[in-house]
Short mmCIF file of C-alpha atoms and ligand atoms in Angstrom, two decimals:
data_model
loop_
_atom_site.label_atom_id
_atom_site.label_comp_id
_atom_site.label_asym_id
_atom_site.label_seq_id
_atom_site.Cartn_x
_atom_site.Cartn_y
_atom_site.Cartn_z
CA MET L 1269 16.24 -39.44 -41.51
CA THR L 1270 17.83 -37.63 -44.42
CA GLU L 1271 16.29 -34.89 -46.45
CA THR L 1272 16.57 -35.16 -50.20
CA VAL L 1273 17.03 -32.50 -52.83
CA SER L 1274 14.76 -33.22 -55.77
CA ALA L 1275 16.22 -33.43 -59.26
CA SER L 1276 14.21 -30.58 -60.70
CA SER L 1277 13.23 -27.38 -58.97
CA ALA L 1278 9.63 -28.57 -59.24
CA THR L 1279 7.67 -25.65 -60.67
CA GLY L 1280 10.45 -23.03 -60.25
CA SER L 1281 8.79 -19.69 -59.72
CA ALA L 1282 5.64 -20.54 -61.68
CA PRO L 1283 2.28 -20.81 -59.92
CA PHE L 1284 1.24 -24.31 -58.91
CA VAL L 1285 -1.50 -26.25 -57.16
CA VAL L 1286 -1.12 -28.59 -54.18
CA ARG L 1287 -3.93 -31.02 -53.39
CA THR L 1288 -4.18 -32.99 -50.18
CA PRO L 1289 -6.85 -35.49 -49.19
CA GLY L 1290 -8.90 -35.67 -46.03
CA ARG L 1291 -9.05 -39.00 -44.23
CA VAL L 1292 -11.56 -41.35 -42.72
CA ASN L 1293 -10.58 -43.93 -40.14
CA LEU L 1294 -12.02 -47.37 -40.87
CA ILE L 1295 -11.09 -48.86 -37.49
CA GLY L 1296 -8.48 -48.42 -34.76
CA GLU L 1297 -9.97 -45.49 -32.82
CA HIS L 1298 -8.22 -43.78 -29.93
CA THR L 1299 -5.36 -46.21 -30.33
CA ASP L 1300 -2.77 -43.98 -32.03
CA TYR L 1301 -1.67 -42.14 -28.87
CA ASN L 1302 -1.49 -45.52 -27.12
CA ASP L 1303 1.16 -46.80 -29.55
CA GLY L 1304 -1.47 -49.05 -31.16
CA PHE L 1305 -2.80 -49.86 -34.65
CA VAL L 1306 -4.97 -47.67 -36.86
CA LEU L 1307 -6.49 -48.27 -40.30
CA PRO L 1308 -7.38 -44.94 -41.92
CA MET L 1309 -7.59 -44.18 -45.61
CA ALA L 1310 -7.11 -40.93 -47.49
CA ILE L 1311 -10.35 -39.96 -49.24
CA ASP L 1312 -11.18 -38.40 -52.57
CA ARG L 1313 -12.22 -35.12 -50.96
CA GLY L 1314 -9.68 -32.67 -49.74
CA LEU L 1315 -8.05 -29.26 -49.93
CA ARG L 1316 -6.53 -27.40 -52.81
CA LEU L 1317 -3.89 -24.69 -52.35
CA THR L 1318 -3.27 -22.51 -55.38
CA VAL L 1319 0.17 -21.03 -54.85
CA ARG L 1320 1.92 -18.06 -56.36
CA PRO L 1321 5.50 -17.18 -55.37
CA ARG L 1322 6.05 -13.65 -54.02
CA THR L 1323 9.18 -11.59 -54.33
CA ASP L 1324 9.13 -10.50 -50.67
CA ARG L 1325 9.47 -12.58 -47.49
CA ARG L 1326 5.81 -12.98 -46.68
CA ALA L 1327 3.66 -16.09 -46.64
CA VAL L 1328 0.02 -15.18 -47.23
CA PHE L 1329 -2.87 -17.62 -46.84
CA ARG L 1330 -6.35 -16.76 -48.03
CA SER L 1331 -9.24 -19.13 -47.49
CA GLU L 1332 -12.57 -19.16 -49.25
CA ARG L 1333 -14.11 -19.88 -45.84
CA GLU L 1334 -12.38 -17.12 -43.85
CA ALA L 1335 -12.83 -13.38 -44.21
CA ALA L 1336 -9.32 -12.33 -43.18
CA ALA L 1337 -6.09 -13.41 -44.85
CA ALA L 1338 -3.29 -14.78 -42.67
CA VAL L 1339 0.00 -12.99 -43.32
CA PHE L 1340 3.30 -14.25 -41.92
CA ASP L 1341 6.65 -12.49 -42.05
CA LEU L 1342 9.11 -15.32 -42.64
CA ASP L 1343 11.94 -13.33 -41.02
CA ALA L 1344 10.05 -12.54 -37.80
CA PRO L 1345 9.13 -14.90 -34.94
CA LEU L 1346 5.89 -16.80 -35.61
CA VAL L 1347 3.47 -16.82 -32.69
CA PRO L 1348 0.11 -18.63 -32.34
CA ALA L 1349 -2.92 -16.46 -33.08
CA GLY L 1350 -5.60 -18.86 -31.84
CA THR L 1351 -7.18 -19.10 -35.32
CA TRP L 1352 -7.10 -21.50 -38.31
CA SER L 1353 -3.87 -19.83 -39.41
CA ASP L 1354 -2.03 -21.61 -36.58
CA TYR L 1355 -2.03 -24.84 -38.62
CA PRO L 1356 -0.04 -23.47 -41.57
CA ALA L 1357 2.02 -21.21 -39.28
CA GLY L 1358 3.10 -24.15 -37.12
CA VAL L 1359 4.24 -26.01 -40.21
CA LEU L 1360 6.20 -23.01 -41.52
CA LEU L 1361 7.86 -22.74 -38.13
CA GLY L 1362 8.79 -26.44 -38.24
CA PHE L 1363 10.65 -25.95 -41.51
CA LEU L 1364 12.28 -22.68 -40.38
CA GLU L 1365 13.53 -24.43 -37.25
CA ARG L 1366 15.12 -27.05 -39.50
CA GLY L 1367 17.01 -24.25 -41.23
CA TRP L 1368 15.01 -24.23 -44.46
CA ARG L 1369 14.91 -20.82 -46.14
CA ILE L 1370 11.30 -20.53 -47.29
CA PRO L 1371 10.68 -18.08 -50.13
CA GLY L 1372 7.66 -15.78 -49.93
CA PHE L 1373 4.41 -17.07 -51.41
CA GLU L 1374 0.68 -16.60 -51.51
CA ALA L 1375 -1.71 -19.55 -51.16
CA VAL L 1376 -5.45 -19.59 -51.76
CA VAL L 1377 -7.14 -22.43 -49.88
CA SER L 1378 -10.25 -24.07 -51.31
CA GLY L 1379 -11.65 -27.58 -51.47
CA ASP L 1380 -14.56 -29.89 -50.85
CA LEU L 1381 -13.66 -31.21 -47.42
CA PRO L 1382 -16.09 -30.15 -44.69
CA SER L 1383 -14.13 -28.53 -41.84
CA GLY L 1384 -14.80 -29.52 -38.25
CA ALA L 1385 -16.50 -32.78 -39.28
CA GLY L 1386 -13.67 -35.04 -38.15
CA LEU L 1387 -12.28 -35.69 -41.64
CA SER L 1388 -8.90 -34.13 -40.85
CA SER L 1389 -9.22 -30.81 -42.59
CA SER L 1390 -6.53 -29.50 -40.25
CA ALA L 1391 -4.10 -32.30 -41.15
CA ALA L 1392 -4.91 -31.70 -44.83
CA LEU L 1393 -4.00 -28.02 -44.40
CA GLU L 1394 -0.80 -28.83 -42.52
CA VAL L 1395 0.38 -31.41 -45.04
CA ALA L 1396 -0.58 -29.11 -47.92
CA THR L 1397 1.50 -26.32 -46.36
CA ALA L 1398 4.44 -28.70 -45.95
CA THR L 1399 4.11 -29.73 -49.60
CA VAL L 1400 4.07 -26.06 -50.66
CA VAL L 1401 7.30 -25.48 -48.74
CA GLU L 1402 8.92 -28.58 -50.26
CA THR L 1403 7.91 -27.47 -53.75
CA LEU L 1404 9.18 -23.92 -53.30
CA CYS L 1405 12.45 -25.14 -51.79
CA ALA L 1406 12.85 -28.00 -54.32
CA ARG L 1407 13.61 -30.39 -51.45
CA THR L 1408 11.56 -33.06 -49.77
CA LEU L 1409 11.39 -34.55 -46.32
CA PRO L 1410 10.98 -38.29 -45.90
CA LEU L 1411 7.25 -39.00 -45.57
CA ASP L 1412 7.39 -39.95 -41.90
CA ALA L 1413 9.39 -36.84 -40.99
CA LYS L 1414 6.90 -34.71 -42.90
CA ALA L 1415 3.93 -36.25 -41.09
CA LEU L 1416 5.65 -35.82 -37.73
CA LEU L 1417 6.52 -32.18 -38.46
CA CYS L 1418 2.83 -31.56 -39.20
CA GLN L 1419 1.68 -33.38 -36.06
CA ARG L 1420 4.16 -31.37 -34.01
CA ALA L 1421 2.76 -28.15 -35.51
CA GLU L 1422 -0.71 -29.19 -34.42
CA ASN L 1423 0.42 -30.27 -30.94
CA LEU L 1424 2.73 -27.39 -30.09
CA PHE L 1425 1.56 -24.50 -32.21
CA ALA L 1426 -2.18 -25.06 -32.61
CA GLY L 1427 -2.36 -26.62 -29.12
CA VAL L 1428 -4.31 -29.75 -30.19
CA PRO L 1429 -2.92 -32.87 -28.47
CA CYS L 1430 -3.69 -35.23 -31.41
CA GLY L 1431 -1.91 -38.49 -32.17
CA ILE L 1432 -0.13 -39.31 -35.42
CA MET L 1433 -2.91 -40.99 -37.39
CA ASP L 1434 -4.30 -38.05 -39.34
CA GLN L 1435 -1.05 -36.58 -40.62
CA PHE L 1436 0.20 -40.04 -41.64
CA ALA L 1437 -3.04 -40.89 -43.42
CA VAL L 1438 -2.96 -37.63 -45.39
CA THR L 1439 0.76 -37.84 -46.18
CA CYS L 1440 0.98 -41.53 -47.05
CA GLY L 1441 -2.38 -42.19 -48.72
CA ARG L 1442 -2.37 -44.49 -51.73
CA ALA L 1443 -5.24 -44.83 -54.22
CA GLY L 1444 -7.21 -48.04 -53.70
CA HIS L 1445 -5.57 -48.77 -50.34
CA ALA L 1446 -6.20 -48.27 -46.66
CA LEU L 1447 -3.17 -47.72 -44.42
CA LEU L 1448 -2.38 -50.05 -41.57
CA LEU L 1449 -0.13 -48.01 -39.31
CA ASP L 1450 1.64 -49.38 -36.28
CA CYS L 1451 1.86 -46.20 -34.24
CA ARG L 1452 4.58 -47.67 -32.06
CA ASN L 1453 7.27 -47.92 -34.74
CA ARG L 1454 5.38 -46.13 -37.55
CA GLY L 1455 5.52 -49.22 -39.71
CA LEU L 1456 3.10 -48.80 -42.58
CA ARG L 1457 1.33 -51.38 -44.73
CA HIS L 1458 -0.93 -50.41 -47.61
CA VAL L 1459 -3.94 -52.73 -47.54
CA PRO L 1460 -5.80 -53.06 -50.89
CA LEU L 1461 -9.36 -51.78 -50.57
CA ASP L 1462 -10.70 -51.66 -54.08
CA ASP L 1463 -13.36 -54.37 -54.25
CA PRO L 1464 -15.94 -52.88 -56.66
CA SER L 1465 -18.78 -54.58 -54.76
CA ILE L 1466 -18.07 -52.48 -51.64
CA CYS L 1467 -18.40 -48.75 -51.01
CA VAL L 1468 -17.16 -46.63 -48.16
CA LEU L 1469 -19.89 -44.25 -47.03
CA VAL L 1470 -19.10 -41.21 -44.87
CA ILE L 1471 -22.02 -39.67 -42.99
CA ASP L 1472 -21.72 -36.36 -41.17
CA SER L 1473 -23.91 -36.38 -38.05
CA GLY L 1474 -24.06 -32.60 -38.27
CA VAL L 1475 -23.21 -32.21 -34.60
CA LYS L 1476 -19.98 -31.29 -32.89
CA HIS L 1477 -20.17 -31.14 -29.12
CA SER L 1478 -17.69 -28.67 -27.65
CA LEU L 1479 -17.43 -31.03 -24.71
CA GLY L 1480 -15.17 -33.09 -26.95
CA ASP L 1481 -12.34 -30.56 -26.83
CA GLY L 1482 -11.16 -31.20 -23.29
CA GLU L 1483 -12.36 -34.81 -23.25
CA TYR L 1484 -9.76 -35.91 -25.80
CA ALA L 1485 -6.92 -34.87 -23.49
CA THR L 1486 -8.77 -36.44 -20.57
CA ARG L 1487 -8.96 -39.79 -22.42
CA ARG L 1488 -5.24 -39.61 -23.16
CA GLY L 1489 -4.56 -39.02 -19.47
CA GLN L 1490 -6.78 -41.91 -18.41
CA CYS L 1491 -4.99 -44.29 -20.79
CA ALA L 1492 -1.58 -43.16 -19.55
CA SER L 1493 -2.69 -43.67 -15.96
CA ALA L 1494 -4.13 -47.13 -16.76
CA ALA L 1495 -0.81 -48.15 -18.33
CA THR L 1496 1.10 -46.92 -15.27
CA LEU L 1497 -1.22 -48.77 -12.89
CA LEU L 1498 -0.66 -51.93 -14.94
CA GLY L 1499 3.11 -51.44 -14.61
CA CYS L 1500 3.58 -50.70 -18.32
CA ALA L 1501 4.99 -47.75 -20.26
CA THR L 1502 2.05 -47.73 -22.70
CA LEU L 1503 -1.14 -49.73 -23.22
CA ARG L 1504 0.60 -51.47 -26.14
CA ASP L 1505 2.89 -53.15 -23.61
CA VAL L 1506 -0.03 -54.75 -21.79
CA THR L 1507 0.07 -58.44 -22.68
CA PRO L 1508 -2.99 -60.70 -22.28
CA ALA L 1509 -1.28 -62.24 -19.23
CA ILE L 1510 -0.75 -58.85 -17.57
CA TRP L 1511 -4.34 -57.89 -18.33
CA ARG L 1512 -5.74 -61.13 -16.90
CA ALA L 1513 -3.67 -60.76 -13.76
CA ARG L 1514 -4.21 -57.06 -13.06
CA ALA L 1515 -7.28 -55.70 -14.85
CA ALA L 1516 -9.46 -56.21 -11.78
CA THR L 1517 -7.13 -54.02 -9.70
CA LEU L 1518 -7.80 -50.95 -11.89
CA PRO L 1519 -10.37 -48.30 -11.01
CA ASP L 1520 -13.50 -48.76 -13.16
CA LEU L 1521 -12.81 -45.82 -15.50
CA GLU L 1522 -9.21 -46.78 -16.25
CA ARG L 1523 -10.22 -50.42 -16.72
CA ARG L 1524 -12.88 -49.55 -19.29
CA ARG L 1525 -10.63 -47.16 -21.21
CA ALA L 1526 -7.84 -49.72 -21.34
CA ALA L 1527 -10.27 -52.53 -22.27
CA HIS L 1528 -11.35 -50.51 -25.30
CA VAL L 1529 -7.82 -49.82 -26.46
CA LEU L 1530 -6.58 -53.40 -26.06
CA ALA L 1531 -9.59 -54.90 -27.85
CA GLU L 1532 -9.50 -52.20 -30.55
CA ASN L 1533 -5.92 -53.09 -31.43
CA ASP L 1534 -6.97 -56.72 -31.90
CA ARG L 1535 -10.02 -55.68 -33.88
CA THR L 1536 -7.92 -53.56 -36.22
CA LEU L 1537 -5.69 -56.50 -37.15
CA ALA L 1538 -8.72 -58.79 -37.46
CA PHE L 1539 -10.40 -56.20 -39.70
CA VAL L 1540 -7.37 -56.16 -42.02
CA ALA L 1541 -7.57 -59.96 -42.27
CA ALA L 1542 -11.30 -59.71 -43.05
CA VAL L 1543 -10.66 -57.09 -45.77
CA GLU L 1544 -7.92 -59.23 -47.27
CA ALA L 1545 -10.31 -62.19 -47.32
CA ALA L 1546 -13.13 -60.00 -48.70
CA ASP L 1547 -15.16 -61.19 -45.70
CA TRP L 1548 -17.38 -58.10 -45.50
CA PRO L 1549 -19.87 -59.44 -42.95
CA ARG L 1550 -16.97 -60.08 -40.57
CA ALA L 1551 -15.46 -56.65 -41.27
CA GLY L 1552 -18.88 -55.17 -40.56
CA ARG L 1553 -19.23 -57.03 -37.25
CA LEU L 1554 -15.83 -55.71 -36.16
CA MET L 1555 -16.94 -52.17 -36.97
CA ARG L 1556 -20.04 -52.66 -34.85
CA GLU L 1557 -17.99 -53.99 -31.95
CA SER L 1558 -15.61 -51.06 -32.29
CA HIS L 1559 -18.51 -48.64 -32.12
CA GLU L 1560 -20.09 -50.34 -29.11
CA SER L 1561 -16.79 -50.26 -27.27
CA LEU L 1562 -16.27 -46.57 -28.08
CA ALA L 1563 -19.77 -45.74 -26.87
CA ARG L 1564 -19.82 -47.94 -23.76
CA ASP L 1565 -16.24 -48.16 -22.49
CA TYR L 1566 -14.55 -45.15 -24.05
CA GLU L 1567 -17.60 -42.87 -23.81
CA VAL L 1568 -16.88 -40.71 -26.84
CA SER L 1569 -20.18 -41.11 -28.70
CA CYS L 1570 -23.27 -38.91 -28.30
CA SER L 1571 -27.02 -39.39 -28.66
CA GLU L 1572 -27.18 -38.23 -32.30
CA MET L 1573 -24.34 -40.55 -33.30
CA GLU L 1574 -26.08 -43.47 -31.57
CA LEU L 1575 -29.23 -42.79 -33.58
CA LEU L 1576 -27.21 -42.50 -36.79
CA VAL L 1577 -25.21 -45.70 -36.29
CA SER L 1578 -28.23 -47.77 -35.26
CA ALA L 1579 -30.31 -46.42 -38.17
CA ALA L 1580 -27.51 -47.39 -40.58
CA ALA L 1581 -27.02 -50.82 -39.02
CA ALA L 1582 -30.70 -51.61 -39.53
CA LEU L 1583 -30.54 -51.11 -43.31
CA PRO L 1584 -30.04 -54.03 -45.68
CA GLY L 1585 -26.78 -53.66 -47.61
CA VAL L 1586 -24.91 -52.03 -44.69
CA HIS L 1587 -22.18 -54.43 -43.54
CA GLY L 1588 -21.09 -52.24 -40.66
CA CYS L 1589 -21.15 -48.68 -39.39
CA ARG L 1590 -19.28 -46.89 -36.63
CA MET L 1591 -18.32 -43.44 -35.44
CA THR L 1592 -14.98 -42.33 -36.85
CA GLY L 1593 -12.43 -39.85 -35.51
CA GLY L 1594 -12.21 -38.31 -32.07
CA GLY L 1595 -15.94 -38.53 -31.30
CA PHE L 1596 -18.61 -36.35 -29.61
CA GLY L 1597 -20.28 -35.95 -33.00
CA GLY L 1598 -18.53 -35.63 -36.33
CA CYS L 1599 -18.79 -38.42 -38.86
CA ALA L 1600 -19.69 -42.08 -39.05
CA VAL L 1601 -18.20 -44.47 -41.59
CA ALA L 1602 -20.01 -47.45 -43.11
CA LEU L 1603 -19.11 -50.32 -45.40
CA VAL L 1604 -21.98 -50.67 -47.82
CA ALA L 1605 -22.73 -53.04 -50.69
CA ALA L 1606 -22.22 -51.04 -53.89
CA ALA L 1607 -25.44 -52.36 -55.41
CA GLY L 1608 -28.14 -50.38 -53.66
CA ALA L 1609 -25.85 -47.80 -52.01
CA ASP L 1610 -28.10 -45.01 -53.27
CA THR L 1611 -31.12 -46.62 -51.62
CA VAL L 1612 -29.19 -46.94 -48.37
CA MET L 1613 -28.26 -43.26 -48.47
CA ALA L 1614 -31.82 -42.12 -49.12
CA ALA L 1615 -33.22 -44.33 -46.34
CA LEU L 1616 -30.56 -43.23 -43.88
CA ARG L 1617 -31.10 -39.57 -44.65
CA ARG L 1618 -34.81 -40.06 -44.00
CA SER L 1619 -34.55 -42.01 -40.76
CA TYR L 1620 -31.87 -39.71 -39.29
CA ARG L 1621 -33.99 -36.67 -40.16
CA ASP L 1622 -37.05 -38.28 -38.56
CA ALA L 1623 -35.10 -39.14 -35.42
CA THR L 1624 -33.16 -35.89 -34.95
CA GLY L 1625 -34.47 -33.23 -37.31
CA ILE L 1626 -30.94 -33.02 -38.81
CA GLU L 1627 -30.27 -33.24 -42.56
CA ALA L 1628 -27.18 -35.45 -42.69
CA GLU L 1629 -24.58 -34.72 -45.35
CA MET L 1630 -23.19 -37.97 -46.71
CA PHE L 1631 -21.01 -39.13 -49.57
CA LEU L 1632 -19.53 -42.27 -51.02
CA THR L 1633 -15.77 -42.15 -51.17
CA ARG L 1634 -12.80 -44.20 -52.28
CA ALA L 1635 -9.27 -44.60 -50.98
CA ALA L 1636 -7.20 -41.82 -52.54
CA ALA L 1637 -3.58 -40.77 -52.93
CA GLY L 1638 -1.61 -38.42 -50.68
CA PRO L 1639 -0.45 -34.94 -51.73
CA THR L 1640 -0.07 -34.05 -55.40
CA VAL L 1641 1.54 -31.02 -57.04
CA SER L 1642 0.58 -29.81 -60.49
CA ALA L 1643 0.79 -26.72 -62.64
CA THR L 1644 -2.23 -24.41 -62.40
C1 GLA M 1150 -8.50 -37.47 -33.64
C2 GLA M 1150 -7.00 -37.33 -33.51
C3 GLA M 1150 -6.29 -38.63 -33.94
C4 GLA M 1150 -6.89 -39.84 -33.23
C5 GLA M 1150 -8.41 -39.82 -33.32
C6 GLA M 1150 -9.05 -40.92 -32.51
O1 GLA M 1150 -8.88 -37.59 -34.98
O2 GLA M 1150 -6.54 -36.28 -34.34
O3 GLA M 1150 -4.91 -38.53 -33.69
O4 GLA M 1150 -6.46 -39.90 -31.89
O5 GLA M 1150 -8.97 -38.59 -32.89
O6 GLA M 1150 -8.73 -42.16 -33.04
#
């Protein structure tokens, strides 16, 4: 992968603004770290970094949501602090390790992306930081290298063992398109998703169970062990013939985890075909099956999410609804008929409140572009 030097020096030493989207995953859940398929889309909510170059060698991040600024000396070793600042710091380190000389700057972080709701606010911050560095250095990384650098920052510096979906979705988003990513070879296909009769609705369950933190790594481990027991390097290598011959030999837990991943890969490709055929009832059924599999076999749902998804599924105009992201709370995503979407939202808000006492935040969104840079 070669790095390119851009023709202009972008904004030179003038202030500038970087915007990055959040993402929602339509289908293909817990498949990315199994070399499988995912279908996220970048959304029209995200982060905004207002950047001013500094004359010294410090990188300063201020966030509207955090009291203390994060200050990094670009000539001193960067070490994890165990706070939100690890996301940008890990990205800075990634560029420094590549030999980039990053000039000092100050970035003010704002935006309309809820953090901790499973809409990839951390990936949005990482990719925004990478875009700031590219702009200041007047060079760019290829998109896949940029996404991987950000994922590595999250894995190694922030200590979150995530897969590659979020950073790719944020980096490679295209307006009006979802992204079909083959996580094995990182092949990317932009799938048009701009039918005006359909809306994507994101619903925040308002819960985040801390249990989820360790469980993500546990699921990864269970998938790796299932693949090994099946004699394969990854679950992507498990053919239908291997599965038929050996599934029954797996311990119950490994069998259920693997069953989810194998079926979810198939569902993701079938969902793309349904979207391309504008067959929304079929797309909706696949979302429901995905959710049931995540709840039953992968065990990453929670009681509030079950109430939310079943309340949504019962409403006329909702083609399909499922949990999205890592699980244990966070958000659900639904495909909803555009006509009557407001009625759906009001009814869902009411029934979820009646069932749980929680006021669910929700918004309609559209598939958006990746990072943009503009003058302030
Ligand atoms: C989180 C991770 C992703 C992916 C999803 C589950 O969002 O960051 O890499 O594994 O969970 O699909």
